[in-house]
Amino acid sequence: MKKTVTIALASLLAVSPVAGIAYAQDTTTGVTADTMATGSITADQVNVVTIASLEADESGRSEGERLSLKAKDPAALEQAQAELQSDPALAQILASKNVQLTNVVEIKTAADGGKVVYVK
């Protein structure tokens, strides 16, 4: 009996690291090697939100008001423009979505690595 239990435990310990590796490789589902290497984003990962749409929505009104004030602050707009200049891929995606880059007020990174771009 003792020998059977020892063999069973030894086989479990031998197989457990293999299962851990397989599971760890599965965590990058949906991320290609190119995306991981370059850190680039696709057009599907960029959401453009207008400040007016936030102000019209009851739940987003306070965020809309904050962004409206930020849109009147030249230093904040300069910061958004500098961020756009440092990320040409994002600027290109916004241009393809017919967003005037001078209207960008704030850029946030979403949990999935995508971008949320707030515009006037």
mmCIF file of C-alpha atoms in Angstrom:
data_model
loop_
_atom_site.group_PDB
_atom_site.id
_atom_site.type_symbol
_atom_site.label_atom_id
_atom_site.label_comp_id
_atom_site.label_asym_id
_atom_site.label_seq_id
_atom_site.Cartn_x
_atom_site.Cartn_y
_atom_site.Cartn_z
ATOM 1 C CA MET A 1 0.000 0.000 0.000
ATOM 2 C CA LYS A 2 2.771 2.428 0.925
ATOM 3 C CA LYS A 3 4.570 1.699 -2.341
ATOM 4 C CA THR A 4 1.388 2.419 -4.380
ATOM 5 C CA VAL A 5 0.844 5.778 -2.694
ATOM 6 C CA THR A 6 4.498 6.723 -3.239
ATOM 7 C CA ILE A 7 4.288 5.897 -6.951
ATOM 8 C CA ALA A 8 1.021 7.860 -7.314
ATOM 9 C CA LEU A 9 2.498 10.937 -5.616
ATOM 10 C CA ALA A 10 5.679 10.722 -7.659
ATOM 11 C CA SER A 11 3.711 10.595 -10.911
ATOM 12 C CA LEU A 12 1.584 13.576 -9.857
ATOM 13 C CA LEU A 13 4.678 15.607 -9.034
ATOM 14 C CA ALA A 14 6.307 14.638 -12.328
ATOM 15 C CA VAL A 15 3.303 15.728 -14.411
ATOM 16 C CA SER A 16 2.377 18.957 -12.558
ATOM 17 C CA PRO A 17 5.084 21.238 -14.071
ATOM 18 C CA VAL A 18 3.974 20.264 -17.587
ATOM 19 C CA ALA A 19 0.401 21.329 -16.871
ATOM 20 C CA GLY A 20 1.637 24.648 -15.456
ATOM 21 C CA ILE A 21 3.616 25.432 -18.584
ATOM 22 C CA ALA A 22 0.686 24.633 -20.860
ATOM 23 C CA TYR A 23 -1.547 26.894 -18.807
ATOM 24 C CA ALA A 24 0.966 29.752 -18.843
ATOM 25 C CA GLN A 25 1.221 29.605 -22.621
ATOM 26 C CA ASP A 26 -2.539 29.930 -22.886
ATOM 27 C CA THR A 27 -2.580 33.363 -21.196
ATOM 28 C CA THR A 28 -1.566 35.192 -24.392
ATOM 29 C CA THR A 29 -4.699 34.205 -26.302
ATOM 30 C CA GLY A 30 -5.509 36.832 -28.908
ATOM 31 C CA VAL A 31 -2.068 38.434 -28.787
ATOM 32 C CA THR A 32 0.179 37.798 -31.754
ATOM 33 C CA ALA A 33 3.946 37.689 -31.640
ATOM 34 C CA ASP A 34 4.078 40.888 -33.721
ATOM 35 C CA THR A 35 1.888 42.762 -31.255
ATOM 36 C CA MET A 36 3.985 41.573 -28.318
ATOM 37 C CA ALA A 37 7.271 42.525 -29.996
ATOM 38 C CA THR A 38 6.277 45.964 -31.266
ATOM 39 C CA GLY A 39 3.634 46.965 -28.752
ATOM 40 C CA SER A 40 1.548 48.293 -31.642
ATOM 41 C CA ILE A 41 -2.210 48.483 -31.524
ATOM 42 C CA THR A 42 -4.906 47.915 -34.106
ATOM 43 C CA ALA A 43 -7.822 50.131 -35.067
ATOM 44 C CA ASP A 44 -10.171 47.804 -33.181
ATOM 45 C CA GLN A 45 -8.297 48.566 -29.964
ATOM 46 C CA VAL A 46 -8.826 52.333 -30.255
ATOM 47 C CA ASN A 47 -12.077 53.832 -28.958
ATOM 48 C CA VAL A 48 -12.826 57.463 -29.746
ATOM 49 C CA VAL A 49 -15.159 59.174 -27.261
ATOM 50 C CA THR A 50 -16.495 62.695 -27.750
ATOM 51 C CA ILE A 51 -16.808 64.911 -24.709
ATOM 52 C CA ALA A 52 -20.313 65.923 -25.802
ATOM 53 C CA SER A 53 -21.475 62.283 -25.647
ATOM 54 C CA LEU A 54 -20.235 62.034 -22.060
ATOM 55 C CA GLU A 55 -21.966 65.254 -21.035
ATOM 56 C CA ALA A 56 -25.232 64.031 -22.569
ATOM 57 C CA ASP A 57 -25.101 60.769 -20.607
ATOM 58 C CA GLU A 58 -26.203 60.978 -16.987
ATOM 59 C CA SER A 59 -23.557 58.523 -15.750
ATOM 60 C CA GLY A 60 -20.701 60.178 -17.649
ATOM 61 C CA ARG A 61 -21.576 63.796 -16.934
ATOM 62 C CA SER A 62 -18.889 64.413 -14.302
ATOM 63 C CA GLU A 63 -16.207 62.896 -16.549
ATOM 64 C CA GLY A 64 -17.491 65.028 -19.418
ATOM 65 C CA GLU A 65 -17.275 68.171 -17.299
ATOM 66 C CA ARG A 66 -13.717 67.296 -16.219
ATOM 67 C CA LEU A 67 -12.669 66.782 -19.827
ATOM 68 C CA SER A 68 -14.398 70.011 -20.917
ATOM 69 C CA LEU A 69 -12.293 71.930 -18.415
ATOM 70 C CA LYS A 70 -9.198 70.068 -19.565
ATOM 71 C CA ALA A 71 -9.988 70.993 -23.185
ATOM 72 C CA LYS A 72 -9.663 74.667 -22.210
ATOM 73 C CA ASP A 73 -6.241 74.134 -20.601
ATOM 74 C CA PRO A 74 -3.409 74.722 -23.123
ATOM 75 C CA ALA A 75 -0.901 72.722 -21.039
ATOM 76 C CA ALA A 76 -3.210 69.686 -20.983
ATOM 77 C CA LEU A 77 -3.718 69.889 -24.738
ATOM 78 C CA GLU A 78 0.042 70.103 -25.254
ATOM 79 C CA GLN A 79 0.467 66.944 -23.205
ATOM 80 C CA ALA A 80 -2.084 65.083 -25.359
ATOM 81 C CA GLN A 81 -0.365 66.299 -28.542
ATOM 82 C CA ALA A 82 3.025 65.185 -27.225
ATOM 83 C CA GLU A 83 1.625 61.744 -26.491
ATOM 84 C CA LEU A 84 0.263 61.541 -30.043
ATOM 85 C CA GLN A 85 3.641 62.516 -31.483
ATOM 86 C CA SER A 86 5.337 59.804 -29.445
ATOM 87 C CA ASP A 87 2.919 57.156 -30.804
ATOM 88 C CA PRO A 88 2.758 57.464 -34.617
ATOM 89 C CA ALA A 89 0.722 54.234 -34.919
ATOM 90 C CA LEU A 90 -2.031 55.730 -32.767
ATOM 91 C CA ALA A 91 -1.950 58.984 -34.743
ATOM 92 C CA GLN A 92 -2.307 57.027 -37.976
ATOM 93 C CA ILE A 93 -5.263 55.026 -36.623
ATOM 94 C CA LEU A 94 -6.986 58.221 -35.457
ATOM 95 C CA ALA A 95 -6.451 59.806 -38.868
ATOM 96 C CA SER A 96 -8.005 56.740 -40.507
ATOM 97 C CA LYS A 97 -11.025 57.215 -38.210
ATOM 98 C CA ASN A 98 -11.324 60.849 -39.402
ATOM 99 C CA VAL A 99 -10.301 62.288 -36.041
ATOM 100 C CA GLN A 100 -8.675 65.714 -36.195
ATOM 101 C CA LEU A 101 -5.590 65.253 -34.074
ATOM 102 C CA THR A 102 -5.777 68.812 -32.764
ATOM 103 C CA ASN A 103 -9.096 67.909 -31.082
ATOM 104 C CA VAL A 104 -7.565 65.185 -28.892
ATOM 105 C CA VAL A 105 -7.927 66.140 -25.224
ATOM 106 C CA GLU A 106 -6.823 63.007 -23.372
ATOM 107 C CA ILE A 107 -5.552 59.499 -24.104
ATOM 108 C CA LYS A 108 -5.991 56.643 -21.644
ATOM 109 C CA THR A 109 -4.719 53.079 -21.858
ATOM 110 C CA ALA A 110 -7.393 50.452 -21.284
ATOM 111 C CA ALA A 111 -6.839 47.282 -19.285
ATOM 112 C CA ASP A 112 -6.482 45.229 -22.484
ATOM 113 C CA GLY A 113 -3.759 47.530 -23.827
ATOM 114 C CA GLY A 114 -6.108 49.398 -26.132
ATOM 115 C CA LYS A 115 -6.509 53.170 -26.122
ATOM 116 C CA VAL A 116 -9.445 55.385 -25.225
ATOM 117 C CA VAL A 117 -9.118 58.760 -26.925
ATOM 118 C CA TYR A 118 -11.263 61.672 -25.746
ATOM 119 C CA VAL A 119 -11.897 64.431 -28.301
ATOM 120 C CA LYS A 120 -13.630 67.808 -28.297
#
